[in-house]
Every structure is written in C-alpha cells, then in structure tokens.
mmCIF file of C-alpha atoms in Angstrom:
data_model
loop_
_atom_site.group_PDB
_atom_site.id
_atom_site.type_symbol
_atom_site.label_atom_id
_atom_site.label_comp_id
_atom_site.label_asym_id
_atom_site.label_seq_id
_atom_site.Cartn_x
_atom_site.Cartn_y
_atom_site.Cartn_z
ATOM 1 C CA PRO A 235 118.890 168.156 52.800
ATOM 2 C CA PHE A 236 116.677 165.300 53.605
ATOM 3 C CA CYS A 237 117.833 161.700 54.353
ATOM 4 C CA LEU A 238 115.626 158.624 54.677
ATOM 5 C CA LEU A 239 117.379 155.719 56.345
ATOM 6 C CA ASP A 240 115.574 152.303 56.430
ATOM 7 C CA GLU A 241 116.852 150.066 59.194
ATOM 8 C CA VAL A 242 120.494 150.782 58.351
ATOM 9 C CA ASP A 243 121.493 150.183 61.994
ATOM 10 C CA ALA A 244 120.089 146.691 61.937
ATOM 11 C CA PRO A 245 123.253 144.776 61.108
ATOM 12 C CA LEU A 246 125.387 146.819 63.562
ATOM 13 C CA ASP A 247 126.696 145.716 66.961
ATOM 14 C CA GLU A 248 126.218 147.916 69.967
ATOM 15 C CA HIS A 249 129.401 149.807 69.643
ATOM 16 C CA ASN A 250 128.699 150.623 65.963
ATOM 17 C CA VAL A 251 125.134 151.667 66.610
ATOM 18 C CA GLY A 252 126.581 154.229 69.016
ATOM 19 C CA ARG A 253 128.839 155.508 66.387
ATOM 20 C CA PHE A 254 126.064 155.676 63.973
ATOM 21 C CA CYS A 255 123.994 157.648 66.488
ATOM 22 C CA ASP A 256 126.919 159.984 66.968
ATOM 23 C CA ILE A 257 127.052 160.679 63.244
ATOM 24 C CA VAL A 258 123.357 161.256 62.865
ATOM 25 C CA ARG A 259 123.408 163.544 65.976
ATOM 26 C CA ASP A 260 126.272 165.565 64.523
ATOM 27 C CA MET A 261 124.710 165.830 61.007
ATOM 28 C CA SER A 262 121.180 166.650 62.295
ATOM 29 C CA SER A 263 121.956 170.268 62.667
ATOM 30 C CA ARG A 264 122.373 170.369 58.853
ATOM 31 C CA VAL A 265 120.237 167.442 57.623
ATOM 32 C CA GLN A 266 116.669 166.363 58.325
ATOM 33 C CA PHE A 267 116.467 162.584 59.016
ATOM 34 C CA VAL A 268 113.685 160.122 58.840
ATOM 35 C CA LEU A 269 114.865 156.838 60.365
ATOM 36 C CA ILE A 270 113.101 153.531 60.259
ATOM 37 C CA THR A 271 114.471 151.425 63.077
ATOM 38 C CA HIS A 272 113.682 148.747 65.638
ATOM 39 C CA ASN A 273 116.865 149.648 67.670
ATOM 40 C CA LYS A 274 116.120 151.206 71.030
ATOM 41 C CA ALA A 275 119.387 153.023 71.199
ATOM 42 C CA THR A 276 118.625 154.674 67.840
ATOM 43 C CA MET A 277 115.082 155.579 69.041
ATOM 44 C CA GLU A 278 116.628 157.347 72.136
ATOM 45 C CA LEU A 279 118.384 159.789 69.681
ATOM 46 C CA VAL A 280 115.195 161.328 68.287
ATOM 47 C CA SER A 281 112.791 164.096 69.275
ATOM 48 C CA GLN A 282 109.716 162.650 67.533
ATOM 49 C CA LEU A 283 108.701 159.023 67.249
ATOM 50 C CA ILE A 284 106.065 157.731 64.786
ATOM 51 C CA GLY A 285 105.066 154.133 65.188
ATOM 52 C CA VAL A 286 102.704 151.899 63.115
ATOM 53 C CA THR A 287 100.653 149.366 65.027
ATOM 54 C CA MET A 288 97.990 146.928 64.108
ATOM 55 C CA ASN A 289 95.262 146.522 66.750
ATOM 56 C CA GLU A 290 93.130 144.331 64.436
ATOM 57 C CA PRO A 291 94.139 142.406 61.383
ATOM 58 C CA GLY A 292 94.436 144.542 58.314
ATOM 59 C CA VAL A 293 93.953 147.887 60.020
ATOM 60 C CA SER A 294 97.125 149.947 60.612
ATOM 61 C CA ARG A 295 97.229 152.786 63.102
ATOM 62 C CA LEU A 296 99.764 155.560 63.538
ATOM 63 C CA VAL A 297 101.004 156.454 66.960
ATOM 64 C CA THR A 298 103.095 159.628 67.462
ATOM 65 C CA VAL A 299 105.101 160.635 70.480
ATOM 66 C CA ASP A 300 106.907 163.951 71.066
ATOM 67 C CA VAL A 301 109.724 162.530 73.271
ATOM 68 C CA ASP A 302 110.412 165.881 74.982
ATOM 69 C CA GLU A 303 106.804 166.290 75.937
ATOM 70 C CA ALA A 304 106.645 162.754 77.203
ATOM 71 C CA VAL A 305 109.695 163.173 79.397
ATOM 72 C CA ARG A 306 108.227 166.500 80.710
ATOM 73 C CA LEU A 307 104.859 164.652 81.475
ATOM 74 C CA ALA A 308 106.659 161.715 83.086
ATOM 75 C CA ALA A 309 108.384 164.121 85.555
ATOM 76 C CA VAL A 310 105.096 165.387 86.885
#
C-alpha cells in the first residue's frame, strides 16, 4: 500500500507528533509513505527528504537528501 499524508501533523502538539511518528515508523515496514510536512520531528523520521525551494521568483527547484548518506558524510 501507498499513503500520501499532507501536513497531517500540523495541528498536533509535540507529544502527539511523537505518537504520530511512532505509528508511521511501525507501519512503514508494510506501507510506503509520502509525507508533506514542515515539522522537524517528522522530518527526522524519514530516510529521504525532497524539498522544493525557490531561488528566484517563479522558478521552483527540487532538493533531495539521502539522510543516511548525509549522516555518514557528516561523520567524516
């Protein structure tokens, strides 16, 4: 299964964001998730980050980060 969640963590307090992350982590062995979020705690849960930035007006740019690789490179 595939699940797309668009800022579902936005109205949650810190405690419930943690509970949400626990549920996603538990289900991720059986379900593929795409999460749209601005919450740093939720971002810490993932292995891949894809961001959209706008360096100049009207021009969007994708930025991708493999979190595991970034951690490995930061340790060097």
